[in-house]
């Protein structure tokens, strides 16, 4: 089975994000980047598919040199090789998706796995856009995946329940939390990861179709008010709900 | 504003020890240092006992009051300064360790002390000389304190800085900011030669006064503000949880890693140099197996969690050194867990923390008691100590689990007796463990402190004479004897 897992890096979840001087991007000085957590589920699912069906796993990333360290983590988990499409700009989701599609159009792949979204911009467009560009079916937010021959059965999270869908290979799947538990890398794989190839290709950096006008931090929450459970406290609560919060 | 809570202060009457029955008249939550001074002045005039409370995560009952008032540092919780250039943080004592770690690490810095419980306050860490996994490389809290504001029971403040006030042999005098002079005679006992120690007052000829307060468990003064040393956060780590089939092999592994790490601390070659080396025994693995199904079946020797700092240039060589040793000592290396990413490393820390916390949850849920040890012995006596633990535990038939800081030859052996007979049995075994550790030159507490539950062991370690010398120190600094009554000695 020819498996492709698209990976990207996102700021570490403990980073204190600052808006850059242009007011449109984040200030990345001192920010540590990690492998997008949803992509880890995608890598793990790739490993499980390879265990069950054989084949090879290629990691595919659009990004700059700094992404290599996180690509190596995917290789240490057990992926076989990687392709890095060099594009510093990553103008928008469509721009990235079309560069992924450029690479994948030529190949004979069976399945493309991605995280359901990256946890920085949260747009969740990459999987569906890529599928559209490749002319392949897409199942997003998948929590369980079964493949038999070329038929695919996937469970996905929907509001208040689960949806079970069927499609066939080749297809695009985006991974939701719960799909699996990403493994720790094994010692021999960690040692091999350094030697596995990362092929570099020049990106085409297509122009953005979406323009970011501004980036703002959420408003600071002000501290809460603690009222006690005495009759006066309760009266005060009712007054505040009526006069300040205006909810009753 | 000084606040008193007249109701709802249950939370201040317990910590994470077994000790119950705590009671108090009132809880003070000062918001400024001046208020701390005022409260103490008033209490010392009225001779009201004052129990100092941090976050109440202590394991020895030190923050549990038996009468009088509680003085909680919870509202003195500002991080005042983090200075990247100087590698320095200034914090109020009520800052919770987790918040400090998060703040300094987001700036690319590291405050090395990392007690497994991150919910304690820096003042609590100071007062118990807390330590953690990284103490193996970086030492306990004591090594990272460069200054402190300490309020004595008179309400006067001492502004202490590292090496700002050294003793002349065994005598020392110190001046408060209002110019009262306190004369202190340093105890003459010898502290044990273990790599960690947190029992009784620190005492050495020519010592620094700051060291007397670190580890004094709220019996000499209230620390309100701390200056801490920070280092640059190491860029990358390599860490692992390695499982073993047998005790012999796991301890062979530990001996080799411990020795090589200690050697490489000085030589600085890119050989393995663990910053954390922690043990979890097979019973403890059994305890959390349900939440961690990927623990291998035959990990009968337990597991070692390690952390190693790495740099890109030398990491390949370094990891190959680790691989060589690991494969030499265990056949479970393929079932072991390794991590290069911060996320995996965090998962391993969470695993390590899950062990003591699931034990605490178990004792809460089943209403049983836990008898836990906190002794460390000199490295060359570790095997003797462990054999003694194992023999006693196996013979006892008590439910038990062991984990701890094996790099520092410091384990927490825990017994969970289920009825009165077993409780008495666990008590006798605990006593024998202490006696053995002392015979081997160990300490009765390596990190949790003496609190109210280990006073008899402290006396066993230093004798009545040693205790009397500590009392003398206390009388000099707290003449009205209001602070931390019942803690350390009676
Ligand atoms: C799951 C778990 C794991 C733990 N792991 C570790 C570990 O790895 N290493 C370790 O060292 N400890 C460990 N502990 C114990 C505990 O977290 C530490 O002892 C911690 O330092 C206590 O801090 P605290 O703020 O909770 O202090 P408290 O429990 O509130 O008080 C502890 C003592 O310090 C005194 N004190 C507190 N604040 C001040 C102050 N400002 N001035 C003067 N005296 C003060 C109190 O009077 C008391 O005697 C663990 C506890 C738990 C529950």
PDB file of C-alpha atoms in Angstrom, chain B residues 299-399:
ATOM      1  CA  UNK B 299       8.199  -6.200  33.078  1.00  0.00           C
ATOM      2  CA  UNK B 300       8.866  -8.035  36.347  1.00  0.00           C
ATOM      3  CA  UNK B 301      11.927  -5.973  37.138  1.00  0.00           C
ATOM      4  CA  UNK B 302      10.045  -2.688  36.885  1.00  0.00           C
ATOM      5  CA  UNK B 303      10.964   0.330  34.802  1.00  0.00           C
ATOM      6  CA  UNK B 304      13.449   3.174  34.655  1.00  0.00           C
ATOM      7  CA  UNK B 305      12.498   6.597  33.390  1.00  0.00           C
ATOM      8  CA  UNK B 306      15.422   8.680  32.248  1.00  0.00           C
ATOM      9  CA  UNK B 307      15.984  12.092  30.676  1.00  0.00           C
ATOM     10  CA  UNK B 308      19.120  13.121  28.829  1.00  0.00           C
ATOM     11  CA  UNK B 309      19.864  16.561  27.395  1.00  0.00           C
ATOM     12  CA  UNK B 310      21.126  16.518  23.821  1.00  0.00           C
ATOM     13  CA  UNK B 311      22.516  18.789  21.160  1.00  0.00           C
ATOM     14  CA  UNK B 312      22.120  18.235  17.474  1.00  0.00           C
ATOM     15  CA  UNK B 313      25.835  17.857  16.810  1.00  0.00           C
ATOM     16  CA  UNK B 314      26.439  14.961  19.176  1.00  0.00           C
ATOM     17  CA  UNK B 315      23.040  13.379  19.566  1.00  0.00           C
ATOM     18  CA  UNK B 316      23.588  10.473  17.238  1.00  0.00           C
ATOM     19  CA  UNK B 317      26.575   9.281  19.200  1.00  0.00           C
ATOM     20  CA  UNK B 318      24.792   9.907  22.459  1.00  0.00           C
ATOM     21  CA  UNK B 319      21.695   7.947  21.532  1.00  0.00           C
ATOM     22  CA  UNK B 320      23.832   5.085  20.275  1.00  0.00           C
ATOM     23  CA  UNK B 321      25.559   4.960  23.686  1.00  0.00           C
ATOM     24  CA  UNK B 322      22.186   4.731  25.376  1.00  0.00           C
ATOM     25  CA  UNK B 323      21.012   2.073  22.943  1.00  0.00           C
ATOM     26  CA  UNK B 324      24.102   0.001  23.621  1.00  0.00           C
ATOM     27  CA  UNK B 325      23.610   0.024  27.397  1.00  0.00           C
ATOM     28  CA  UNK B 326      19.854  -0.508  27.227  1.00  0.00           C
ATOM     29  CA  UNK B 327      20.195  -3.481  24.935  1.00  0.00           C
ATOM     30  CA  UNK B 328      22.877  -4.973  27.157  1.00  0.00           C
ATOM     31  CA  UNK B 329      20.580  -4.951  30.215  1.00  0.00           C
ATOM     32  CA  UNK B 330      17.102  -5.684  28.910  1.00  0.00           C
ATOM     33  CA  UNK B 331      15.334  -7.797  26.326  1.00  0.00           C
ATOM     34  CA  UNK B 332      12.338  -5.491  26.499  1.00  0.00           C
ATOM     35  CA  UNK B 333      13.951  -2.616  24.648  1.00  0.00           C
ATOM     36  CA  UNK B 334      11.507  -2.962  21.744  1.00  0.00           C
ATOM     37  CA  UNK B 335       8.576  -2.694  24.139  1.00  0.00           C
ATOM     38  CA  UNK B 336      10.085   0.276  25.916  1.00  0.00           C
ATOM     39  CA  UNK B 337       9.064   3.876  25.261  1.00  0.00           C
ATOM     40  CA  UNK B 338      11.362   6.576  23.938  1.00  0.00           C
ATOM     41  CA  UNK B 339      10.750  10.201  23.213  1.00  0.00           C
ATOM     42  CA  UNK B 340      12.421  12.896  21.153  1.00  0.00           C
ATOM     43  CA  UNK B 341       9.509  15.324  21.143  1.00  0.00           C
ATOM     44  CA  UNK B 342       8.501  17.504  24.018  1.00  0.00           C
ATOM     45  CA  UNK B 343       5.053  16.015  23.887  1.00  0.00           C
ATOM     46  CA  UNK B 344       6.297  12.467  24.359  1.00  0.00           C
ATOM     47  CA  UNK B 345       8.582  13.664  27.128  1.00  0.00           C
ATOM     48  CA  UNK B 346       5.608  15.279  28.818  1.00  0.00           C
ATOM     49  CA  UNK B 347       3.649  12.053  28.440  1.00  0.00           C
ATOM     50  CA  UNK B 348       6.411  10.242  30.298  1.00  0.00           C
ATOM     51  CA  UNK B 349       6.415  12.794  33.118  1.00  0.00           C
ATOM     52  CA  UNK B 350       2.662  12.400  33.354  1.00  0.00           C
ATOM     53  CA  UNK B 351       3.133   8.646  33.597  1.00  0.00           C
ATOM     54  CA  UNK B 352       5.650   9.119  36.403  1.00  0.00           C
ATOM     55  CA  UNK B 353       3.311  11.483  38.242  1.00  0.00           C
ATOM     56  CA  UNK B 354       0.380   9.100  37.762  1.00  0.00           C
ATOM     57  CA  UNK B 355       2.067   6.560  40.019  1.00  0.00           C
ATOM     58  CA  UNK B 356       2.087   8.478  43.317  1.00  0.00           C
ATOM     59  CA  UNK B 357      -1.169  10.214  42.520  1.00  0.00           C
ATOM     60  CA  UNK B 358      -3.000   6.982  41.758  1.00  0.00           C
ATOM     61  CA  UNK B 359      -1.696   5.649  45.067  1.00  0.00           C
ATOM     62  CA  UNK B 360      -3.154   8.732  46.839  1.00  0.00           C
ATOM     63  CA  UNK B 361      -6.435   8.296  45.022  1.00  0.00           C
ATOM     64  CA  UNK B 362      -6.514   4.663  46.033  1.00  0.00           C
ATOM     65  CA  UNK B 363      -6.000   5.433  49.704  1.00  0.00           C
ATOM     66  CA  UNK B 364      -8.654   8.154  49.595  1.00  0.00           C
ATOM     67  CA  UNK B 365     -11.160   5.955  47.790  1.00  0.00           C
ATOM     68  CA  UNK B 366     -10.583   2.890  49.965  1.00  0.00           C
ATOM     69  CA  UNK B 367     -10.109   4.807  53.199  1.00  0.00           C
ATOM     70  CA  UNK B 368      -6.857   2.992  53.882  1.00  0.00           C
ATOM     71  CA  UNK B 369      -3.659   4.398  55.247  1.00  0.00           C
ATOM     72  CA  UNK B 370      -0.414   4.657  53.401  1.00  0.00           C
ATOM     73  CA  UNK B 371       2.944   4.148  55.041  1.00  0.00           C
ATOM     74  CA  UNK B 372       5.503   5.736  52.767  1.00  0.00           C
ATOM     75  CA  UNK B 373       9.235   6.042  53.213  1.00  0.00           C
ATOM     76  CA  UNK B 374      11.455   8.900  52.174  1.00  0.00           C
ATOM     77  CA  UNK B 375      14.923   7.704  53.181  1.00  0.00           C
ATOM     78  CA  UNK B 376      18.031   8.058  51.046  1.00  0.00           C
ATOM     79  CA  UNK B 377      21.282   6.197  51.641  1.00  0.00           C
ATOM     80  CA  UNK B 378      24.797   6.705  50.282  1.00  0.00           C
ATOM     81  CA  UNK B 379      25.039   5.281  46.731  1.00  0.00           C
ATOM     82  CA  UNK B 380      27.357   2.443  47.739  1.00  0.00           C
ATOM     83  CA  UNK B 381      24.757   1.160  50.238  1.00  0.00           C
ATOM     84  CA  UNK B 382      21.799   1.212  47.897  1.00  0.00           C
ATOM     85  CA  UNK B 383      21.832  -2.508  47.144  1.00  0.00           C
ATOM     86  CA  UNK B 384      21.902  -3.404  50.843  1.00  0.00           C
ATOM     87  CA  UNK B 385      18.997  -1.104  51.492  1.00  0.00           C
ATOM     88  CA  UNK B 386      16.938  -2.387  48.605  1.00  0.00           C
ATOM     89  CA  UNK B 387      17.491  -6.031  49.585  1.00  0.00           C
ATOM     90  CA  UNK B 388      16.324  -5.197  53.085  1.00  0.00           C
ATOM     91  CA  UNK B 389      13.183  -3.475  51.769  1.00  0.00           C
ATOM     92  CA  UNK B 390      12.408  -6.365  49.471  1.00  0.00           C
ATOM     93  CA  UNK B 391      12.895  -9.085  52.090  1.00  0.00           C
ATOM     94  CA  UNK B 392      10.715  -7.315  54.624  1.00  0.00           C
ATOM     95  CA  UNK B 393       7.977  -6.522  52.116  1.00  0.00           C
ATOM     96  CA  UNK B 394       7.858  -9.991  50.594  1.00  0.00           C
ATOM     97  CA  UNK B 395       7.688 -11.571  54.023  1.00  0.00           C
ATOM     98  CA  UNK B 396       4.979  -9.189  55.246  1.00  0.00           C
ATOM     99  CA  UNK B 397       2.292 -10.037  52.702  1.00  0.00           C
ATOM    100  CA  UNK B 398       1.238  -6.358  52.735  1.00  0.00           C
ATOM    101  CA  UNK B 399       0.134  -4.667  49.569  1.00  0.00           C
TER     102      UNK B 399
END
